[in-house]
Short mmCIF file of C-alpha atoms in Angstrom, two decimals:
data_model
loop_
_atom_site.label_atom_id
_atom_site.label_comp_id
_atom_site.label_asym_id
_atom_site.label_seq_id
_atom_site.Cartn_x
_atom_site.Cartn_y
_atom_site.Cartn_z
CA MET L 1 -7.60 3.04 16.58
CA ASP L 2 -10.76 5.40 18.01
CA ARG L 3 -13.78 3.70 16.39
CA ARG L 4 -16.59 6.23 17.42
CA PRO L 5 -19.33 6.37 15.86
CA GLY L 6 -19.80 9.66 14.49
CA PRO L 7 -23.27 11.87 15.77
CA LEU L 8 -26.38 10.41 14.67
CA MET L 9 -27.72 12.67 11.46
CA VAL L 10 -30.86 9.73 10.42
CA SER L 11 -33.59 7.51 12.37
CA ALA L 12 -36.50 4.37 11.22
CA ARG L 13 -38.98 3.88 13.30
CA GLY L 14 -41.49 1.04 12.38
CA LEU L 15 -41.14 1.35 8.42
CA CYS L 16 -42.93 -0.06 6.11
CA PHE L 17 -43.20 0.58 2.94
CA GLY L 18 -42.73 -0.83 -0.80
CA TYR L 19 -45.58 -1.57 -3.98
CA PRO L 20 -48.84 -2.94 -4.64
CA GLY L 21 -48.42 -6.47 -4.20
CA ARG L 22 -44.69 -6.69 -2.87
CA ALA L 23 -43.36 -5.42 0.17
CA LEU L 24 -39.89 -4.09 0.49
CA ALA L 25 -40.19 -3.29 4.32
CA ARG L 26 -41.95 -5.18 7.63
CA ASP L 27 -41.79 -2.99 9.67
CA ALA L 28 -37.89 -2.30 9.69
CA SER L 29 -35.19 -0.12 11.53
CA HIS L 30 -31.93 1.33 11.72
CA GLU L 31 -29.78 4.52 12.88
CA TRP L 32 -27.78 5.90 10.70
CA THR L 33 -24.55 8.08 12.32
CA ALA L 34 -21.92 10.75 10.23
CA GLY L 35 -20.21 8.53 8.00
CA LEU L 36 -19.87 5.97 5.20
CA HIS L 37 -22.78 3.00 5.42
CA LEU L 38 -24.10 0.68 3.11
CA LEU L 39 -26.70 -1.10 2.14
CA GLN L 40 -25.85 -4.04 1.07
CA GLY L 41 -28.39 -6.80 -0.52
CA ASP L 42 -29.13 -8.22 -4.51
CA GLU L 43 -31.28 -7.81 -7.10
CA GLY L 44 -34.71 -7.26 -5.58
CA THR L 45 -34.28 -6.67 -1.98
CA GLY L 46 -35.22 -3.47 -1.84
CA LYS L 47 -31.19 -1.37 -2.07
CA THR L 48 -32.69 1.39 -5.02
CA SER L 49 -36.73 2.01 -2.94
CA TRP L 50 -34.59 2.66 0.50
CA LEU L 51 -32.33 5.40 -0.76
CA LYS L 52 -35.54 6.62 -2.32
CA VAL L 53 -37.87 6.50 0.72
CA LEU L 54 -34.68 8.12 2.34
CA ALA L 55 -34.68 11.05 0.05
CA GLY L 56 -38.19 11.63 0.12
CA GLN L 57 -39.03 10.09 -3.18
CA LEU L 58 -40.97 7.08 -1.94
CA ALA L 59 -43.72 7.17 0.60
CA LEU L 60 -44.36 5.60 3.43
CA GLN L 61 -47.19 3.57 4.62
CA SER L 62 -46.24 2.77 8.84
CA GLY L 63 -43.65 4.24 10.79
CA GLU L 64 -40.80 7.23 11.28
CA LEU L 65 -38.07 8.76 9.72
CA ARG L 66 -36.27 11.72 11.40
CA PHE L 67 -33.13 14.06 11.23
CA ALA L 68 -31.19 14.39 14.43
CA ALA L 69 -31.16 18.33 12.54
CA GLY L 70 -34.64 18.01 12.08
CA PRO L 71 -36.61 18.18 8.84
CA LEU L 72 -34.48 18.94 6.13
CA PRO L 73 -34.82 20.98 3.49
CA ALA L 74 -33.78 19.15 -0.29
CA HIS L 75 -30.42 21.37 -0.57
CA GLU L 76 -29.78 18.17 2.19
CA ILE L 77 -30.48 15.72 0.34
CA PHE L 78 -28.00 14.57 -2.93
CA TRP L 79 -30.49 11.74 -3.89
CA GLN L 80 -29.71 11.26 -8.52
CA ASP L 81 -31.14 7.91 -9.52
CA PRO L 82 -29.00 6.27 -11.98
CA ARG L 83 -31.35 4.12 -13.74
CA ALA L 84 -34.56 6.62 -13.82
CA GLU L 85 -34.67 8.09 -18.06
CA LEU L 86 -33.81 11.34 -18.36
CA ASP L 87 -36.92 14.21 -18.81
CA ALA L 88 -37.13 16.27 -21.93
CA VAL L 89 -35.50 18.96 -20.09
CA LEU L 90 -32.60 17.39 -18.36
CA ARG L 91 -31.51 15.83 -21.42
CA GLY L 92 -30.89 18.71 -23.80
CA CYS L 93 -29.21 20.51 -21.01
CA ARG L 94 -25.59 20.58 -21.36
CA MET L 95 -23.27 19.22 -18.44
CA ASP L 96 -21.34 22.28 -17.43
CA ASP L 97 -25.01 24.13 -16.74
CA TRP L 98 -26.09 21.26 -14.59
CA VAL L 99 -23.33 22.07 -12.78
CA ALA L 100 -23.80 24.98 -12.12
CA GLY L 101 -27.54 24.31 -11.18
CA GLN L 102 -26.16 22.23 -8.49
CA ALA L 103 -23.31 24.87 -7.23
CA ALA L 104 -26.75 27.40 -6.97
CA ARG L 105 -28.22 24.29 -5.20
CA TYR L 106 -26.58 23.06 -2.25
CA PRO L 107 -25.18 25.88 0.47
CA ARG L 108 -22.05 24.22 1.50
CA TRP L 109 -21.43 23.48 -2.17
CA SER L 110 -16.77 23.00 -3.54
CA GLN L 111 -16.23 23.76 -6.58
CA PRO L 112 -12.03 22.45 -6.00
CA ALA L 113 -14.22 18.83 -4.83
CA TRP L 114 -16.27 19.47 -7.98
CA GLU L 115 -12.68 19.39 -10.68
CA ALA L 116 -10.85 17.19 -8.49
CA HIS L 117 -13.82 14.84 -9.16
CA ALA L 118 -14.53 15.00 -12.13
CA GLY L 119 -10.78 15.66 -13.20
CA ALA L 120 -9.93 12.03 -11.80
CA LEU L 121 -13.09 10.15 -13.21
CA ASN L 122 -12.45 12.52 -17.08
CA LEU L 123 -15.36 14.34 -17.09
CA LEU L 124 -13.84 17.67 -17.62
CA GLY L 125 -13.72 17.65 -21.83
CA HIS L 126 -17.30 16.80 -22.00
CA GLY L 127 -18.65 20.42 -20.08
CA HIS L 128 -20.68 21.31 -23.69
CA LYS L 129 -22.24 17.52 -24.23
CA PRO L 130 -25.55 17.39 -23.40
CA LEU L 131 -26.35 15.24 -20.61
CA ARG L 132 -28.18 12.82 -24.24
CA GLY L 133 -24.66 12.87 -25.19
CA LEU L 134 -23.71 10.72 -21.68
CA SER L 135 -23.04 7.59 -21.87
CA ALA L 136 -24.49 5.57 -18.78
CA GLY L 137 -21.10 5.85 -17.02
CA SER L 138 -20.38 9.35 -17.68
CA LEU L 139 -23.74 10.15 -16.99
CA ARG L 140 -23.42 7.47 -13.72
CA LYS L 141 -19.72 9.04 -13.29
CA LEU L 142 -21.86 12.66 -13.28
CA TRP L 143 -23.78 11.95 -10.45
CA LEU L 144 -20.74 10.32 -8.47
CA ALA L 145 -19.01 13.93 -8.41
CA ALA L 146 -22.13 16.39 -8.60
CA GLY L 147 -22.91 14.28 -4.80
CA TRP L 148 -19.14 14.82 -2.99
CA ALA L 149 -18.78 17.61 -4.14
CA SER L 150 -22.32 18.94 -3.20
CA GLY L 151 -21.38 18.85 0.58
CA ALA L 152 -25.17 17.74 0.91
CA ALA L 153 -26.13 16.33 4.94
CA LEU L 154 -27.10 13.23 3.51
CA THR L 155 -25.90 12.31 0.00
CA LEU L 156 -27.16 8.55 -1.40
CA VAL L 157 -24.74 6.92 -3.80
CA ASP L 158 -26.72 3.48 -5.67
CA GLU L 159 -24.46 1.41 -7.51
CA PRO L 160 -21.33 3.35 -7.39
CA LEU L 161 -19.33 1.16 -9.07
CA ALA L 162 -21.96 -0.22 -11.97
CA ALA L 163 -20.98 0.91 -16.18
CA LEU L 164 -17.97 2.47 -14.67
CA ASP L 165 -13.76 2.06 -15.90
CA LEU L 166 -11.42 0.20 -14.15
CA PRO L 167 -9.08 3.76 -13.67
CA ALA L 168 -13.06 5.61 -12.49
CA VAL L 169 -13.90 2.52 -9.88
CA ARG L 170 -10.94 2.47 -7.61
CA HIS L 171 -11.49 6.48 -7.67
CA VAL L 172 -15.18 6.29 -7.05
CA GLN L 173 -14.20 3.75 -3.19
CA GLN L 174 -10.96 5.99 -2.61
CA ALA L 175 -13.33 9.17 -2.69
CA LEU L 176 -15.63 6.44 -0.86
CA ALA L 177 -13.07 6.26 1.97
CA ASP L 178 -12.32 9.37 2.27
CA LEU L 179 -15.96 10.48 3.49
CA ALA L 180 -15.64 7.28 6.19
CA TRP L 181 -15.85 8.64 9.46
CA ARG L 182 -12.37 8.22 10.92
CA HIS L 183 -12.28 10.56 8.28
CA GLN L 184 -14.42 12.96 8.15
CA ALA L 185 -14.14 13.65 12.57
CA PRO L 186 -10.84 16.07 12.08
CA ARG L 187 -12.26 17.97 9.42
CA VAL L 188 -16.36 17.95 11.41
CA ALA L 189 -13.33 18.72 14.96
CA ALA L 190 -12.55 22.40 12.61
CA GLY L 191 -16.02 23.28 11.92
CA GLU L 192 -16.29 21.22 9.20
CA PRO L 193 -20.76 19.63 9.30
CA PRO L 194 -20.36 15.95 9.59
CA ARG L 195 -21.97 14.25 5.99
CA CYS L 196 -24.17 11.05 6.12
CA ILE L 197 -23.00 8.85 3.05
CA ILE L 198 -24.99 5.48 2.62
CA VAL L 199 -24.67 3.62 -0.47
CA ALA L 200 -26.95 1.01 -2.14
CA HIS L 201 -24.48 -1.90 -3.19
CA TRP L 202 -24.11 -5.76 -3.76
CA ASP L 203 -21.24 -6.64 -1.99
CA ARG L 204 -18.75 -4.25 1.22
CA MET L 205 -16.67 -2.94 -1.72
CA GLN L 206 -13.21 -4.53 -1.22
CA GLY L 207 -10.86 -2.68 1.20
CA LEU L 208 -14.06 0.30 2.22
CA ALA L 209 -14.00 0.59 6.10
CA TRP L 210 -17.67 0.92 5.81
CA ASP L 211 -18.87 2.84 9.60
CA GLY L 212 -22.02 0.56 9.12
CA VAL L 213 -23.73 -2.89 7.22
CA THR L 214 -27.98 -3.11 6.87
CA GLU L 215 -28.06 -6.81 5.03
CA LEU L 216 -31.09 -6.39 3.27
CA THR L 217 -32.80 -9.59 2.08
CA SER L 218 -36.07 -10.45 0.11
CA ALA L 219 -39.48 -9.83 1.98
#
């Protein structure tokens, strides 16, 4: 099987970041190609913080983060922190309205992909509900389905299996597997833009063929 990597998408050089009194990365360097990548580590190793750095939501103390295509506009990055508290506007926003906003934000939004993932994750019956009326598991499903449908060049996913039922876990694993480079490559050859999917999780999620794995340890 041809296991050549996808094109380079993101490179980090000499990154230092963290919080007062707690460094999470010291002179860290890495490259991510198109495909499916894992940030693996236990609680407290900085997985979510790495995603926030990549999303531009956590400032670097030093180092450089580069995207192969140049600076990525907001509509080329999908990130939704599943642990963050919803603000008052989001809490009152109906799910269908939030999804419509995502479709307007991301130029490569795929409505068929949204409907397929939302259907498989049993979200379609919740469209009339405000986000505050969704369970933690349903909110996580919403962020996942929207991320896949967004078409964003850089899609960041934090602990995708938390709070999910078994059928949803199976669908999430299959949806992630479809974004590995060996599955993307034929679509990219046909003209579809490449995507880099970076997943933070505590283990390797049995059955997934990762294009790259970065193991994080406590600093």
